[in-house]
Tab-separated table of C-alpha atoms in Angstrom:
chain	number	residue	atom	x	y	z
A	260	MET	CA	-170.682	-97.699	-19.205
A	261	GLN	CA	-167.142	-98.733	-18.379
A	262	ASN	CA	-166.495	-101.594	-15.972
A	263	LEU	CA	-165.780	-99.739	-12.744
A	264	ASN	CA	-164.006	-102.780	-11.298
A	265	ASP	CA	-161.444	-102.556	-14.095
A	266	MET	CA	-160.846	-98.900	-13.243
A	267	VAL	CA	-160.116	-99.925	-9.641
A	268	LEU	CA	-157.880	-102.730	-10.891
A	269	PHE	CA	-155.939	-100.253	-13.045
A	270	ALA	CA	-155.337	-98.044	-9.989
A	271	ASP	CA	-154.214	-101.098	-7.985
A	272	VAL	CA	-151.723	-102.136	-10.671
A	273	ILE	CA	-150.099	-98.703	-10.672
A	274	GLU	CA	-150.125	-98.431	-6.884
A	275	HIS	CA	-148.423	-101.797	-6.414
A	276	GLY	CA	-145.863	-101.131	-9.132
A	277	GLY	CA	-146.879	-103.588	-11.845
A	278	PHE	CA	-148.853	-106.673	-12.824
A	279	THR	CA	-146.742	-109.163	-10.872
A	280	ALA	CA	-146.920	-107.262	-7.586
A	281	ALA	CA	-150.653	-106.572	-8.025
A	282	SER	CA	-151.257	-110.244	-8.741
A	283	ARG	CA	-149.457	-111.231	-5.549
A	284	VAL	CA	-151.299	-108.699	-3.364
A	285	LEU	CA	-154.762	-109.122	-4.886
A	286	GLY	CA	-154.632	-112.878	-5.400
A	287	ILE	CA	-155.611	-112.564	-9.068
A	288	PRO	CA	-153.604	-114.333	-11.808
A	289	LYS	CA	-151.280	-111.972	-13.630
A	290	SER	CA	-152.629	-113.076	-17.010
A	291	ARG	CA	-156.184	-112.173	-16.011
A	292	ILE	CA	-155.107	-108.727	-14.790
A	293	SER	CA	-153.240	-108.094	-18.042
A	294	ARG	CA	-156.299	-109.111	-20.131
A	295	ARG	CA	-158.615	-106.834	-18.127
A	296	ILE	CA	-156.346	-103.823	-18.451
A	297	ALA	CA	-155.949	-104.483	-22.174
A	298	SER	CA	-159.742	-104.691	-22.471
A	299	LEU	CA	-160.053	-101.398	-20.591
A	300	GLU	CA	-157.616	-99.716	-22.987
A	301	LYS	CA	-159.578	-101.088	-25.948
A	302	GLN	CA	-162.859	-99.729	-24.583
A	303	LEU	CA	-161.286	-96.326	-23.985
A	304	GLY	CA	-159.456	-96.282	-27.301
A	305	LEU	CA	-156.337	-95.182	-25.432
A	306	GLN	CA	-153.001	-96.612	-24.374
A	307	LEU	CA	-152.766	-96.151	-20.606
A	308	MET	CA	-149.281	-97.491	-19.962
A	309	TYR	CA	-145.981	-98.329	-21.618
A	310	ARG	CA	-145.001	-101.955	-21.078
A	311	SER	CA	-141.492	-103.385	-21.099
A	312	THR	CA	-139.767	-106.380	-19.566
A	313	ARG	CA	-138.108	-104.164	-16.936
A	314	LYS	CA	-140.676	-101.583	-15.927
A	315	LEU	CA	-144.143	-100.196	-16.410
A	316	SER	CA	-144.848	-96.471	-16.827
A	317	LEU	CA	-147.907	-94.358	-17.531
A	318	THR	CA	-148.704	-92.538	-20.755
A	319	PRO	CA	-149.971	-88.938	-20.419
A	320	ASP	CA	-153.513	-90.259	-20.949
A	321	GLY	CA	-152.844	-92.898	-18.317
A	322	GLU	CA	-151.752	-90.288	-15.760
A	323	LEU	CA	-154.987	-88.345	-16.278
A	324	PHE	CA	-157.146	-91.474	-16.144
A	325	LEU	CA	-155.376	-92.763	-13.028
A	326	ARG	CA	-156.308	-89.707	-10.958
A	327	HIS	CA	-160.000	-90.206	-11.742
A	328	CYS	CA	-159.757	-93.933	-11.031
A	329	MET	CA	-158.230	-93.211	-7.620
A	330	ASP	CA	-160.899	-90.585	-6.899
A	331	MET	CA	-163.591	-93.148	-7.701
A	332	ARG	CA	-161.958	-95.844	-5.561
A	333	ASN	CA	-161.558	-93.464	-2.612
A	334	ALA	CA	-165.148	-92.274	-2.933
A	335	ALA	CA	-166.398	-95.861	-2.914
A	336	GLN	CA	-164.314	-96.666	0.154
A	337	THR	CA	-165.664	-93.584	1.906
A	338	ALA	CA	-169.237	-94.534	1.082
A	339	TYR	CA	-168.864	-98.045	2.514
A	340	GLU	CA	-167.157	-96.801	5.659
A	341	ALA	CA	-169.686	-94.020	6.230
A	342	VAL	CA	-172.665	-96.355	5.926
A	343	ALA	CA	-171.041	-99.021	8.090
A	344	GLN	CA	-170.215	-96.571	10.858
A	345	VAL	CA	-173.124	-94.144	10.695
A	346	GLN	CA	-174.677	-95.489	13.884
A	347	SER	CA	-171.601	-96.767	15.612
A	348	GLU	CA	-168.620	-95.516	17.556
A	349	PRO	CA	-165.786	-94.172	15.346
A	350	ARG	CA	-163.549	-97.020	14.287
A	351	GLY	CA	-161.064	-97.999	11.609
A	352	THR	CA	-157.718	-96.525	10.618
A	353	VAL	CA	-157.018	-92.820	10.212
A	354	ARG	CA	-153.985	-92.242	8.016
A	355	MET	CA	-152.403	-88.829	8.419
A	356	SER	CA	-149.216	-87.063	7.340
A	357	CYS	CA	-147.591	-84.297	9.358
A	358	PRO	CA	-144.426	-82.127	9.219
A	359	VAL	CA	-141.671	-83.239	11.584
A	360	THR	CA	-141.636	-80.199	13.879
A	361	LEU	CA	-145.415	-80.132	14.241
A	362	ALA	CA	-145.413	-83.829	15.093
A	363	LEU	CA	-142.675	-83.552	17.722
A	364	SER	CA	-143.869	-80.328	19.326
A	365	THR	CA	-147.600	-81.040	19.452
A	366	LEU	CA	-149.059	-84.207	17.990
A	367	ALA	CA	-146.727	-86.622	19.779
A	368	THR	CA	-148.378	-85.717	23.099
A	369	GLU	CA	-151.890	-84.958	21.833
A	370	LEU	CA	-152.690	-87.955	19.622
A	371	PRO	CA	-152.581	-90.491	22.488
A	372	VAL	CA	-155.376	-88.411	24.046
A	373	PHE	CA	-157.435	-88.827	20.870
A	374	GLN	CA	-156.856	-92.573	20.817
A	375	ALA	CA	-157.844	-92.911	24.486
A	376	ARG	CA	-161.043	-91.068	23.666
A	377	TYR	CA	-161.792	-93.294	20.652
A	378	PRO	CA	-160.281	-96.718	21.471
A	379	LEU	CA	-161.578	-98.388	18.284
A	380	VAL	CA	-159.593	-96.029	16.050
A	381	GLN	CA	-156.131	-97.002	14.804
A	382	LEU	CA	-153.675	-94.265	13.830
A	383	ASP	CA	-151.150	-94.436	10.990
A	384	ILE	CA	-149.042	-91.255	11.218
A	385	ARG	CA	-146.457	-90.459	8.556
A	386	VAL	CA	-144.003	-87.823	9.775
A	387	LEU	CA	-142.470	-86.252	6.675
A	388	ASN	CA	-140.785	-82.993	5.733
A	389	ARG	CA	-142.193	-82.958	2.213
A	390	PRO	CA	-145.554	-82.212	0.587
A	391	VAL	CA	-147.945	-85.167	0.627
A	392	ASP	CA	-150.758	-85.626	-1.911
A	393	PRO	CA	-153.558	-87.380	0.024
A	394	ILE	CA	-155.032	-88.918	-3.126
A	395	GLU	CA	-151.829	-90.297	-4.620
A	396	GLU	CA	-150.425	-91.487	-1.285
A	397	ARG	CA	-153.764	-92.639	0.134
A	398	VAL	CA	-153.837	-90.711	3.384
A	399	ASP	CA	-157.026	-89.386	4.938
A	400	LEU	CA	-155.521	-86.093	6.088
A	401	ALA	CA	-152.351	-84.174	5.272
A	402	LEU	CA	-151.380	-81.478	7.772
A	403	ARG	CA	-149.607	-78.439	6.395
A	404	VAL	CA	-148.308	-75.120	7.730
A	405	ARG	CA	-148.029	-72.473	5.016
A	406	THR	CA	-148.600	-68.749	4.661
A	407	GLN	CA	-151.201	-69.462	1.963
A	408	ILE	CA	-153.588	-72.338	1.271
A	409	GLU	CA	-153.184	-73.678	-2.249
A	410	ASP	CA	-156.218	-73.912	-4.513
A	411	SER	CA	-157.089	-77.454	-5.572
A	412	SER	CA	-159.875	-78.947	-7.650
A	413	THR	CA	-159.513	-82.354	-5.989
A	414	LEU	CA	-158.782	-81.553	-2.337
A	415	VAL	CA	-160.678	-79.819	0.445
A	416	ALA	CA	-158.770	-77.651	2.938
A	417	LYS	CA	-159.855	-76.884	6.496
A	418	THR	CA	-158.079	-74.205	8.507
A	419	LEU	CA	-157.217	-75.413	12.016
A	420	GLY	CA	-155.354	-72.412	13.426
A	421	THR	CA	-152.419	-70.113	12.850
A	422	SER	CA	-148.762	-70.407	13.768
A	423	ARG	CA	-146.861	-67.280	14.786
A	424	SER	CA	-143.201	-66.846	14.045
A	425	VAL	CA	-141.000	-64.632	16.191
A	426	VAL	CA	-137.584	-62.990	15.951
A	427	VAL	CA	-135.426	-64.519	18.699
A	428	ALA	CA	-131.864	-64.682	20.017
A	429	SER	CA	-130.011	-65.812	23.110
A	430	PRO	CA	-129.766	-63.256	25.944
A	431	ALA	CA	-125.983	-63.698	26.003
A	432	LEU	CA	-125.708	-62.758	22.327
A	433	MET	CA	-127.831	-59.636	22.761
A	434	GLU	CA	-125.811	-58.513	25.781
A	435	GLN	CA	-122.765	-58.342	23.489
A	436	GLN	CA	-124.526	-56.196	20.884
A	437	GLU	CA	-126.527	-53.015	20.655
A	438	ALA	CA	-130.276	-53.412	21.143
A	439	LEU	CA	-132.490	-53.886	18.114
A	440	LEU	CA	-134.875	-50.938	17.970
A	441	GLU	CA	-136.214	-51.470	14.459
A	442	PRO	CA	-135.867	-54.089	11.683
A	443	ALA	CA	-133.192	-52.053	9.876
A	444	ASP	CA	-130.932	-52.716	12.872
A	445	LEU	CA	-130.706	-56.363	11.763
A	446	ALA	CA	-128.198	-55.312	9.104
A	447	GLY	CA	-124.788	-56.837	9.746
A	448	ARG	CA	-125.957	-59.128	12.563
A	449	ASP	CA	-125.177	-62.865	12.609
A	450	THR	CA	-128.223	-64.961	11.707
A	451	VAL	CA	-129.303	-68.602	11.533
A	452	ALA	CA	-131.882	-69.724	8.975
A	453	MET	CA	-133.284	-72.524	6.858
A	454	ALA	CA	-131.309	-73.808	3.900
A	455	THR	CA	-131.493	-71.819	0.679
A	456	SER	CA	-130.343	-72.625	-2.831
A	457	ASP	CA	-127.827	-69.755	-3.041
A	458	GLY	CA	-126.910	-69.343	0.621
A	459	ARG	CA	-128.975	-66.148	0.909
A	460	SER	CA	-132.142	-65.783	2.937
A	461	SER	CA	-134.851	-63.167	3.489
A	462	TRP	CA	-137.249	-62.357	6.308
A	463	LEU	CA	-140.409	-60.394	5.524
A	464	LEU	CA	-141.510	-58.673	8.732
A	465	LYS	CA	-144.845	-56.930	9.224
A	466	GLY	CA	-145.055	-54.106	11.719
A	467	PRO	CA	-147.367	-51.452	13.127
A	468	ALA	CA	-149.754	-49.530	10.857
A	469	GLY	CA	-149.176	-51.912	7.953
A	470	GLN	CA	-145.432	-51.277	7.736
A	471	SER	CA	-143.207	-53.987	6.265
A	472	HIS	CA	-139.487	-54.634	6.076
A	473	THR	CA	-137.586	-57.304	4.132
A	474	HIS	CA	-134.232	-58.243	5.614
A	475	TRP	CA	-131.863	-59.939	3.157
A	476	HIS	CA	-128.951	-61.720	4.772
A	477	THR	CA	-126.376	-64.484	4.422
A	478	PRO	CA	-126.887	-66.712	7.474
A	479	ARG	CA	-123.876	-67.699	9.491
A	480	TYR	CA	-125.538	-71.041	10.231
A	481	ILE	CA	-127.852	-72.832	7.768
A	482	ALA	CA	-129.886	-75.990	8.446
A	483	ASP	CA	-133.028	-77.565	7.023
A	484	ASP	CA	-134.296	-78.639	10.456
A	485	LEU	CA	-136.026	-76.202	12.796
A	486	HIS	CA	-134.899	-77.913	15.990
A	487	MET	CA	-131.276	-77.528	14.907
A	488	LEU	CA	-131.923	-73.821	14.374
A	489	VAL	CA	-133.378	-73.548	17.889
A	490	CYS	CA	-130.203	-75.081	19.318
A	491	ALA	CA	-128.033	-72.762	17.227
A	492	ALA	CA	-129.967	-69.709	18.423
A	493	VAL	CA	-129.778	-70.817	22.075
A	494	ASN	CA	-126.026	-71.278	21.734
A	495	GLY	CA	-125.609	-67.751	20.399
A	496	ASN	CA	-124.814	-68.543	16.769
A	497	GLY	CA	-127.112	-65.780	15.603
A	498	ILE	CA	-130.558	-64.204	15.476
A	499	ALA	CA	-133.337	-66.448	14.154
A	500	VAL	CA	-136.906	-66.282	12.941
A	501	LEU	CA	-138.689	-69.361	14.285
A	502	PRO	CA	-142.249	-70.669	14.643
A	503	GLU	CA	-143.353	-69.962	18.191
A	504	TYR	CA	-144.457	-73.558	18.749
A	505	VAL	CA	-140.922	-74.773	17.999
A	506	CYS	CA	-139.153	-72.526	20.514
A	507	ARG	CA	-141.925	-72.107	23.111
A	508	LYS	CA	-140.018	-73.876	25.917
A	509	GLU	CA	-136.887	-71.820	25.288
A	510	LEU	CA	-138.883	-68.579	25.382
A	511	GLN	CA	-140.594	-69.606	28.604
A	512	SER	CA	-137.295	-70.583	30.249
A	513	GLY	CA	-135.502	-67.445	29.073
A	514	SER	CA	-132.838	-69.251	27.048
A	515	LEU	CA	-134.231	-67.321	24.070
A	516	VAL	CA	-135.755	-63.842	24.087
A	517	GLN	CA	-138.152	-62.293	21.598
A	518	LEU	CA	-136.794	-59.290	19.690
A	519	LEU	CA	-138.483	-56.447	17.836
A	520	PRO	CA	-141.888	-56.695	19.547
A	521	GLY	CA	-144.620	-55.624	17.151
A	522	TRP	CA	-142.702	-56.924	14.135
A	523	GLU	CA	-143.421	-60.484	12.974
A	524	PRO	CA	-143.343	-62.594	9.806
A	525	LEU	CA	-146.612	-63.551	8.164
A	526	PRO	CA	-148.340	-66.222	10.264
A	527	GLY	CA	-148.426	-69.780	9.035
A	528	ILE	CA	-151.863	-71.268	8.440
A	529	VAL	CA	-152.136	-74.678	10.085
A	530	HIS	CA	-154.564	-76.630	7.926
A	531	ALA	CA	-155.596	-80.111	6.879
A	532	VAL	CA	-156.185	-81.135	3.280
A	533	PHE	CA	-158.169	-84.222	2.343
A	534	PRO	CA	-160.137	-85.748	-0.542
A	535	ALA	CA	-163.690	-84.444	-0.854
A	536	GLY	CA	-166.122	-86.531	1.166
A	537	ARG	CA	-163.465	-88.104	3.347
A	538	THR	CA	-164.746	-86.398	6.501
A	539	GLN	CA	-168.045	-88.254	6.129
A	540	VAL	CA	-166.210	-91.148	7.768
A	541	PRO	CA	-166.797	-90.700	11.531
A	542	ALA	CA	-163.222	-91.462	12.611
A	543	VAL	CA	-161.793	-88.924	10.156
A	544	ARG	CA	-164.393	-86.327	11.090
A	545	LYS	CA	-163.595	-86.753	14.797
A	546	MET	CA	-159.887	-86.337	14.048
A	547	VAL	CA	-160.481	-83.070	12.169
A	548	ASP	CA	-162.581	-81.762	15.058
A	549	PHE	CA	-159.903	-82.830	17.549
A	550	LEU	CA	-157.153	-81.088	15.579
A	551	ALA	CA	-159.224	-77.903	15.372
A	552	GLN	CA	-159.464	-77.874	19.180
A	553	ILE	CA	-155.694	-78.358	19.545
A	554	PHE	CA	-154.721	-75.583	17.166
A	555	ASP	CA	-157.394	-73.047	18.122
A	556	GLY	CA	-155.537	-69.955	19.352
A	557	TYR	CA	-152.245	-71.731	18.668
A	558	GLY	CA	-150.171	-68.590	18.139
A	559	SER	CA	-151.582	-66.169	20.696
A	560	ARG	CA	-148.732	-65.936	23.234
A	561	GLU	CA	-146.446	-62.942	23.746
A	562	TYR	CA	-142.852	-63.005	25.024
A	563	THR	CA	-141.130	-59.770	25.904
A	564	ARG	CA	-137.781	-59.042	27.475
């Protein structure tokens, strides 16, 4: 059987960016690390990495082997933590990634409640507007909001709730225009939307009795940040389709109004993805349960003019 410690060492070398950095972090002489990785390659009969004086990169075989090495290392870490904490209060660090708007609108106020409830748990929250692979980036949980949950052979997904999106505009803008009675009336109206590669955008709206309507448009105002789109809609730059949790305060105050009641985009599925077995760690399991409570019934509100 292969030396499992060498598999962990291989993952550490790649994670830290090379032999020198791994030597410094792990406190192991660089020469010893190099010999052990060379021995591992000899046992496998494969070259795992390309070596040069300037950089180190993985071979295709190395990329495949690395994923399994990281799975093994994460599983071992989970096993130790689960056994150590099985009869104790949740403790340790929970590392989690989250989209920017979800963090600002919800988690920023809710996570301090979690930490007050479990004072021995430390939180490491990475607020990012990009997909995060929990295995490669070593996070316990990655929160996502998508219309579909991706299949994965290495990750487990847990649905936490749904996020409604609504068609909205400022009251002042709608007073200047004819009322929207059906989705086809969106034609020719000013819109604001997320950035697109060609400047065009589309909204797929679902209506009564299974009806659907796709509105293609060239937004007057384009931005890749939802909060900027909220501000643009409030200021009358155009009609917008926005997640309800992002514009909830504006809808409640009346600075935005919901249009086309009964017609909405597909809901976003708020879910957490994590390596298999990670929720055996009490602190991570408590976090998943806490998030499920927060997002239960997340998109159930109605706003009508």
